[in-house]
mmCIF file of C-alpha atoms in Angstrom:
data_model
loop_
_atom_site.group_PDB
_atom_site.id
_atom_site.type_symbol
_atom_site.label_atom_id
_atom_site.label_comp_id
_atom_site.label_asym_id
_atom_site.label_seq_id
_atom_site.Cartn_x
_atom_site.Cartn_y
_atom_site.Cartn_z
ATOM 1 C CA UNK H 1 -16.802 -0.088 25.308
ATOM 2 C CA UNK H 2 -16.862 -1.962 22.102
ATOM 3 C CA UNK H 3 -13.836 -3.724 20.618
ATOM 4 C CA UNK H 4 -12.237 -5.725 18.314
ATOM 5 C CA UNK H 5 -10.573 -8.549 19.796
ATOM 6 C CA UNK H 6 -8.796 -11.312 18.762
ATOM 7 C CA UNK H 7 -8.900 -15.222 20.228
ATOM 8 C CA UNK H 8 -5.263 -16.459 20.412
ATOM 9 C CA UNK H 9 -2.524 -14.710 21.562
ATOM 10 C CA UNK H 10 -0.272 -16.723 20.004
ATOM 11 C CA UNK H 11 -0.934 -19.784 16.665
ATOM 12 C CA UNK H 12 2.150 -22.095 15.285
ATOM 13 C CA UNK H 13 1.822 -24.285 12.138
ATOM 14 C CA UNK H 14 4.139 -26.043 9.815
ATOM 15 C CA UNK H 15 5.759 -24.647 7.230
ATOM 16 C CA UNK H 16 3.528 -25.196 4.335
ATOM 17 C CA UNK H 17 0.210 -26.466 6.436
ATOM 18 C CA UNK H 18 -2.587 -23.948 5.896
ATOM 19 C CA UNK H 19 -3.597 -21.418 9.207
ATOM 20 C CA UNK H 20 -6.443 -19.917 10.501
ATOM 21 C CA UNK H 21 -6.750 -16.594 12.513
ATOM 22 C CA UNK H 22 -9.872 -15.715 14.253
ATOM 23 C CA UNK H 23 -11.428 -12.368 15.660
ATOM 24 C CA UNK H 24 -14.867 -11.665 16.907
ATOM 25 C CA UNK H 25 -16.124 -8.281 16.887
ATOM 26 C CA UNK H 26 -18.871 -6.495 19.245
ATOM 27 C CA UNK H 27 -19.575 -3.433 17.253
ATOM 28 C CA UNK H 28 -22.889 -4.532 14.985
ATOM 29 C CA UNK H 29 -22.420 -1.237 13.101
ATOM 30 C CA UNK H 30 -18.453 -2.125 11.672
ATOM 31 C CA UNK H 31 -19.183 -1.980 7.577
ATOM 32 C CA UNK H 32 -15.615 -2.421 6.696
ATOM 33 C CA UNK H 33 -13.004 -4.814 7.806
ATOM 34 C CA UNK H 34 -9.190 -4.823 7.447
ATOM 35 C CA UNK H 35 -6.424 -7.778 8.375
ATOM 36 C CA UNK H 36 -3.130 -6.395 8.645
ATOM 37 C CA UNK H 37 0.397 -8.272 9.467
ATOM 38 C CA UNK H 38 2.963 -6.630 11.470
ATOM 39 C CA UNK H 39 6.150 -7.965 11.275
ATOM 40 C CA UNK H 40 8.404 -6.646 14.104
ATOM 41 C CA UNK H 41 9.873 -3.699 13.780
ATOM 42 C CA UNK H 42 7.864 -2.508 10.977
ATOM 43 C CA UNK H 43 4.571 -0.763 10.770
ATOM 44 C CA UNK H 44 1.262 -2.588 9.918
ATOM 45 C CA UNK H 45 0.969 -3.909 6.744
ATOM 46 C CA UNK H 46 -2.584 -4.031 4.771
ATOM 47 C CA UNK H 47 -2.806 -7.900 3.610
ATOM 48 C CA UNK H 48 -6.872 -7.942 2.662
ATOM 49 C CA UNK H 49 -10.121 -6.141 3.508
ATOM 50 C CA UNK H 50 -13.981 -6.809 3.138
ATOM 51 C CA UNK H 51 -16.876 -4.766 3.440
ATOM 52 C CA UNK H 52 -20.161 -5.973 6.087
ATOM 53 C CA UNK H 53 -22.223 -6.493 2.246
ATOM 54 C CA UNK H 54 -19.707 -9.884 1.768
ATOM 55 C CA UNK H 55 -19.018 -12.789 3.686
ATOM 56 C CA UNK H 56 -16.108 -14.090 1.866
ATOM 57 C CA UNK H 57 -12.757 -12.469 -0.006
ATOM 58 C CA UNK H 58 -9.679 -13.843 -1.304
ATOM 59 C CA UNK H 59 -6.298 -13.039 -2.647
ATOM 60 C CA UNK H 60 -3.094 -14.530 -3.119
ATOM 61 C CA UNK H 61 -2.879 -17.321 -0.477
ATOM 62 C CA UNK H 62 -5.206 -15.193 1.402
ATOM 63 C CA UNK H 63 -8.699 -15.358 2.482
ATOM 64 C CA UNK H 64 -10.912 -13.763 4.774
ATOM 65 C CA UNK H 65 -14.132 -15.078 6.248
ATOM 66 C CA UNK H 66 -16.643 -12.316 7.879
ATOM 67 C CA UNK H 67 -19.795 -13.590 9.712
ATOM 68 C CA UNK H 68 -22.236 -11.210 10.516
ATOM 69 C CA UNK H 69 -24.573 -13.316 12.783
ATOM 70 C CA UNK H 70 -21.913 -14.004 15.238
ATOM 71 C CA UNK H 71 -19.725 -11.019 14.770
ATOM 72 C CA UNK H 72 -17.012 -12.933 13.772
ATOM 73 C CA UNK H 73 -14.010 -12.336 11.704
ATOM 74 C CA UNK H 74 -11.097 -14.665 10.005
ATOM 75 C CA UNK H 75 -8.147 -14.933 8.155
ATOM 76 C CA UNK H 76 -7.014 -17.842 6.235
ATOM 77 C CA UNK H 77 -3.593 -18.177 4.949
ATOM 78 C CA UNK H 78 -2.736 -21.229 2.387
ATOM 79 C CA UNK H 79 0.662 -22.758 2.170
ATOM 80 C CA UNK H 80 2.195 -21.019 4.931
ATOM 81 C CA UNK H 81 5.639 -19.559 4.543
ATOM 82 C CA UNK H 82 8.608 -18.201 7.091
ATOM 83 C CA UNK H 83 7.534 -15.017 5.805
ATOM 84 C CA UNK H 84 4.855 -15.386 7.053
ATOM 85 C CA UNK H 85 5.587 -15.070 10.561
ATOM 86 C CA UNK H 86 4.057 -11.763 12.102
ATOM 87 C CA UNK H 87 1.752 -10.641 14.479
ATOM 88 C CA UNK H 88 -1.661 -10.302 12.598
ATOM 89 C CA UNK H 89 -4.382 -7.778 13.892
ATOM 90 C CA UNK H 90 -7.770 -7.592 12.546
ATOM 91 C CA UNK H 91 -9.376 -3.438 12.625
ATOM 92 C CA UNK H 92 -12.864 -2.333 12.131
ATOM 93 C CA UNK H 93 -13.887 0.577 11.094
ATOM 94 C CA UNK H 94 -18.164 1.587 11.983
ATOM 95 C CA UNK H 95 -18.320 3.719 9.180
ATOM 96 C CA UNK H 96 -19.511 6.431 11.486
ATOM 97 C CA UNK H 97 -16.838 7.224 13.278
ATOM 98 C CA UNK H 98 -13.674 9.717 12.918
ATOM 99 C CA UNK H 99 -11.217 8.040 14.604
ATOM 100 C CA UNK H 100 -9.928 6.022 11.512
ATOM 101 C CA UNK H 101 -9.661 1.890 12.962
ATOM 102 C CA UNK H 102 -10.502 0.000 16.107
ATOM 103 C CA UNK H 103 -7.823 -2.372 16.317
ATOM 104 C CA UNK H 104 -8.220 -5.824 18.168
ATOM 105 C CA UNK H 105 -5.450 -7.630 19.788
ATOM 106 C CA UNK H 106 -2.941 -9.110 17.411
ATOM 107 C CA UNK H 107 -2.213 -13.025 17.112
ATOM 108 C CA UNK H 108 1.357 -13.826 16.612
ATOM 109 C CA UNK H 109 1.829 -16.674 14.199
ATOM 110 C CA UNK H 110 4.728 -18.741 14.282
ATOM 111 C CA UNK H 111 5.625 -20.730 11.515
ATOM 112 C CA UNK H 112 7.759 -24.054 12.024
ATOM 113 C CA UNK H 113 10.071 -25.420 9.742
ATOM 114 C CA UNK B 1 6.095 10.196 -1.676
ATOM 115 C CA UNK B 2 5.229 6.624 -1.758
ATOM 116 C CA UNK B 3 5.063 5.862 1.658
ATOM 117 C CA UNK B 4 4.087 7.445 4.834
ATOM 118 C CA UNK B 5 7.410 8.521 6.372
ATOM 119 C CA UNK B 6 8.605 8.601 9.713
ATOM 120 C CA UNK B 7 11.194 10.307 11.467
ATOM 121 C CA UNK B 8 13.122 10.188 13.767
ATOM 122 C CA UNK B 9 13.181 6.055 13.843
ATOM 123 C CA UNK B 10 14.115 6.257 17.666
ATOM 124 C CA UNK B 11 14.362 8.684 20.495
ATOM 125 C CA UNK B 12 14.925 8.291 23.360
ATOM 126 C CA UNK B 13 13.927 11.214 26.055
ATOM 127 C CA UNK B 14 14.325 12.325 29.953
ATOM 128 C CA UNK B 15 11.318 12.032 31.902
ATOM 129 C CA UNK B 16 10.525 15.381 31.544
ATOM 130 C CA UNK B 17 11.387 16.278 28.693
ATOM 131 C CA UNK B 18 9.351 17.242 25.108
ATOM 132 C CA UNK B 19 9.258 14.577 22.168
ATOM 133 C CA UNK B 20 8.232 16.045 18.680
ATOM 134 C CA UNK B 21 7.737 13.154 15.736
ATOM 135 C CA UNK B 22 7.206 14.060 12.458
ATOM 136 C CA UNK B 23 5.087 12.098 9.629
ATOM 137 C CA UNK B 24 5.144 12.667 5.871
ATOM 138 C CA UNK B 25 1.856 11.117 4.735
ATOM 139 C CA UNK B 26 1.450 9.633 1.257
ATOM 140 C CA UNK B 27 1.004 12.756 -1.155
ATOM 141 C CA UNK B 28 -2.467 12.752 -2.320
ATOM 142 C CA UNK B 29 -3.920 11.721 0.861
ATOM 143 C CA UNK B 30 -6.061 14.052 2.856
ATOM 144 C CA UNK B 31 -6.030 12.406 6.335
ATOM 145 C CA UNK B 32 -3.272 11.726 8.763
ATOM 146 C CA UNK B 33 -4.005 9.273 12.291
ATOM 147 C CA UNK B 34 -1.745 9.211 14.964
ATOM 148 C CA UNK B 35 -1.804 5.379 16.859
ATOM 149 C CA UNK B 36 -0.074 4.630 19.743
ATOM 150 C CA UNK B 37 1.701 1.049 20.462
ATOM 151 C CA UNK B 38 2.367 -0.216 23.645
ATOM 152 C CA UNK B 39 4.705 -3.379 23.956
ATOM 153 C CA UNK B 40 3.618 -4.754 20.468
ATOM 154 C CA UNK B 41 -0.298 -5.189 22.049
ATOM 155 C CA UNK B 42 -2.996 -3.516 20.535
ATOM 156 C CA UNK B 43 -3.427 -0.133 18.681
ATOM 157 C CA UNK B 44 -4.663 2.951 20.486
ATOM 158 C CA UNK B 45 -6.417 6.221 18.539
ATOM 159 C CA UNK B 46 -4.360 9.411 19.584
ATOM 160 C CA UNK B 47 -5.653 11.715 16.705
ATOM 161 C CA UNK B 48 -6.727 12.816 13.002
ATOM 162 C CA UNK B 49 -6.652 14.982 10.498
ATOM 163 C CA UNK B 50 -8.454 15.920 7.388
ATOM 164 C CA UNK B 51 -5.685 18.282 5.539
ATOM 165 C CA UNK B 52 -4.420 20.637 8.190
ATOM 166 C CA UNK B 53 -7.569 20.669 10.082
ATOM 167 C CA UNK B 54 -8.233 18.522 13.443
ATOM 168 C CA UNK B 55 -11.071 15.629 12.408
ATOM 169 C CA UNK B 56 -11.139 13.668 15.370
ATOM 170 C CA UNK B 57 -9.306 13.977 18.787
ATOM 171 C CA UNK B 58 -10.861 12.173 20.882
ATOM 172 C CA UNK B 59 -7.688 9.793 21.931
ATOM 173 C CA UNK B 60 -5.612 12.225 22.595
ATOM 174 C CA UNK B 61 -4.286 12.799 26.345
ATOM 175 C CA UNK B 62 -5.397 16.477 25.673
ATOM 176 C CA UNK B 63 -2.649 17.736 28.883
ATOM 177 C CA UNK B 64 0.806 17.330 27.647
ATOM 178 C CA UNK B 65 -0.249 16.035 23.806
ATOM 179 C CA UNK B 66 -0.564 17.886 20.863
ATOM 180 C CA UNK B 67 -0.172 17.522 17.271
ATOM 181 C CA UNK B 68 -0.959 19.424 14.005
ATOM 182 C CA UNK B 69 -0.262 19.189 9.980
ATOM 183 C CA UNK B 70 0.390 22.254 8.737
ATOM 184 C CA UNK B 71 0.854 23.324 4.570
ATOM 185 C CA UNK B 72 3.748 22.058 2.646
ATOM 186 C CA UNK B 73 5.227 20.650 6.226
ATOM 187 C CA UNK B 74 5.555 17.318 7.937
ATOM 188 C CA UNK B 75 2.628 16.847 10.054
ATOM 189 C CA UNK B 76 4.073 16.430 14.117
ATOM 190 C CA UNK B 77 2.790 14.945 17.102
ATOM 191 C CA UNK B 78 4.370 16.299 20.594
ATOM 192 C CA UNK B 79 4.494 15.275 23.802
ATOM 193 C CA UNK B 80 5.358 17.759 26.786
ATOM 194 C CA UNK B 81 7.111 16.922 29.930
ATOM 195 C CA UNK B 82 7.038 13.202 28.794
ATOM 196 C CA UNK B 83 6.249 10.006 31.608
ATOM 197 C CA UNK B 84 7.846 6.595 31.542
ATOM 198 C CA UNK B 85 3.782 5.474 30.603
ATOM 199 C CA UNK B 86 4.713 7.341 27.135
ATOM 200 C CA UNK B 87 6.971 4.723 26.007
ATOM 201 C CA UNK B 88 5.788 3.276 22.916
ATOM 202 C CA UNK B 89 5.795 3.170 18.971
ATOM 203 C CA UNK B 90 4.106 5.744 17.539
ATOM 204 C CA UNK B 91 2.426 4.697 14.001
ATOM 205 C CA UNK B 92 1.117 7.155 11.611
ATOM 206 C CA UNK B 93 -0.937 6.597 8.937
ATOM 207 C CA UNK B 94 -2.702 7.678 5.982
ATOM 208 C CA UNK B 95 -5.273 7.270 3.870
ATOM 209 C CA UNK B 96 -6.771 9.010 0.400
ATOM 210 C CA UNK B 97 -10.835 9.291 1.571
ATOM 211 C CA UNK B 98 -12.335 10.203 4.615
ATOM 212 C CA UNK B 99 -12.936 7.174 7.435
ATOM 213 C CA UNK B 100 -15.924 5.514 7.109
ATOM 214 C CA UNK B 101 -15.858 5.182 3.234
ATOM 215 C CA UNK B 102 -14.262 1.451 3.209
ATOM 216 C CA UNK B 103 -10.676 2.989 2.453
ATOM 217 C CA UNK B 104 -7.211 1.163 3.194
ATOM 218 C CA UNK B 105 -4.753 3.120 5.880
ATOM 219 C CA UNK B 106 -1.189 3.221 4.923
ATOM 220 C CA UNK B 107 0.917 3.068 7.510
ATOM 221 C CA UNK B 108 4.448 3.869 8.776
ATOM 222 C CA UNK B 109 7.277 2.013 9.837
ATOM 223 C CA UNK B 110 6.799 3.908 13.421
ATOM 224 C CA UNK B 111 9.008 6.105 16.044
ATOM 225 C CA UNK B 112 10.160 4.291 18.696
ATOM 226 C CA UNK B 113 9.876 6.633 22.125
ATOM 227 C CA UNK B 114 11.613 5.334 25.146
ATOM 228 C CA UNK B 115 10.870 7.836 28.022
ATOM 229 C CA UNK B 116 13.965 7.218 30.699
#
């Protein structure tokens, strides 16, 4: 069936160097796209969203990246900080369904002091 | 509330035995999802709701699961004569429009099940 996935199980950067986190998609029909950080112990945590009619979002240190033509999907964090260590999972939602998010796997980033 | 609230934190059950969880969704929001989390990996669907009513169901191990959200009561998700395979966090979540209409989830901080 059709999932969300993610490419690295596992990213580490430097304290304060900027970080990438990928995830490619398969379902053409996704309209709406969520990152969210889990830190452990805790529940998912919305950090940014973007709907299929943009390619490009930001917030506060955070950016997101969606390309349609490959079905790809990425979050860029600036300036990284211990905080923000978590595992990060990228969800989809086709805008058809009832079941609420498809959730890929997550990527844990490590950040080193 | 605030926040979607979960309770109990932990529980920990015979194999065999039932499991009830309870989740307090954000007031003002009119659907409720039940995810399961195995070993920190990836997020699977159990169930939703759109007030009290059943919206989508099609995650949910229909045998020895079962959840609802009554009126003016925690909505609860229980598991009869649970297996070892049950062990997991159980997220709930909720959110103010219907799926499909580009709308954040709020989530909880989980229950942790540990089926022994």
């Amino acid at each position: 069936g059709e999932s969300v996935g993610l490419h690295l199980p596992t990213l580490s950067v430097q304290e304060g160097d900027n970080s990438i986190i990928n995830c490619a998609y398969s379902n053409s029909a996704s309209d709406y796209f969520i990152w969210y950080k889990q830190e452990s112990g805790k529940g998912p945590q919305f950090i940014i969203d973007i709907r299929s009619n943009m390619d490009k979002r930001q917030g506060q240190r955070v950016t997101v990246l969606l390309n349609k033509t490959v079905k790809h999907l990425s979050l860029q964090i600036a300036a990284t900080q211990p905080g923000d260590s978590a595992v990060y999972f990228c969800a989809e939602n086709s805008g058809g369904g009832a079941d609420g998010l498809t959730f890929g796997k997550g990527t844990h980033l490590i950040i080193q002091p | 509330g605030e926040e979607v609230a979960q309770t109990p934190k932990h529980l920990v059950r015979g194999e065999g035995q039932k499991a009830k969880l309870y989740c307090a969704p954000i007031k003002g929001h009119s659907y409720v999802f039940w995810y399961q989390q195995v070993l920190k990996n990836e997020f699977k669907f159990l169930i939703s709701f759109q007030n009290e009513n059943v919206f989508d169901e099609t995650g949910m191990p229909k045998e020895r699961f079962s959840a609802k959200c009554l009126p003016n009561s925690p909505c609860s998700l229980e598991i009869q004569a649970t297996k070892l395979e049950d062990s997991a966090v159980y997220f709930c979540a909720s959110s103010r429009t219907r799926p499909g209409l580009n709308t954040e989830a709020f989530f909880g901080q989980g229950t942790r099940l540990t089926v022994v």
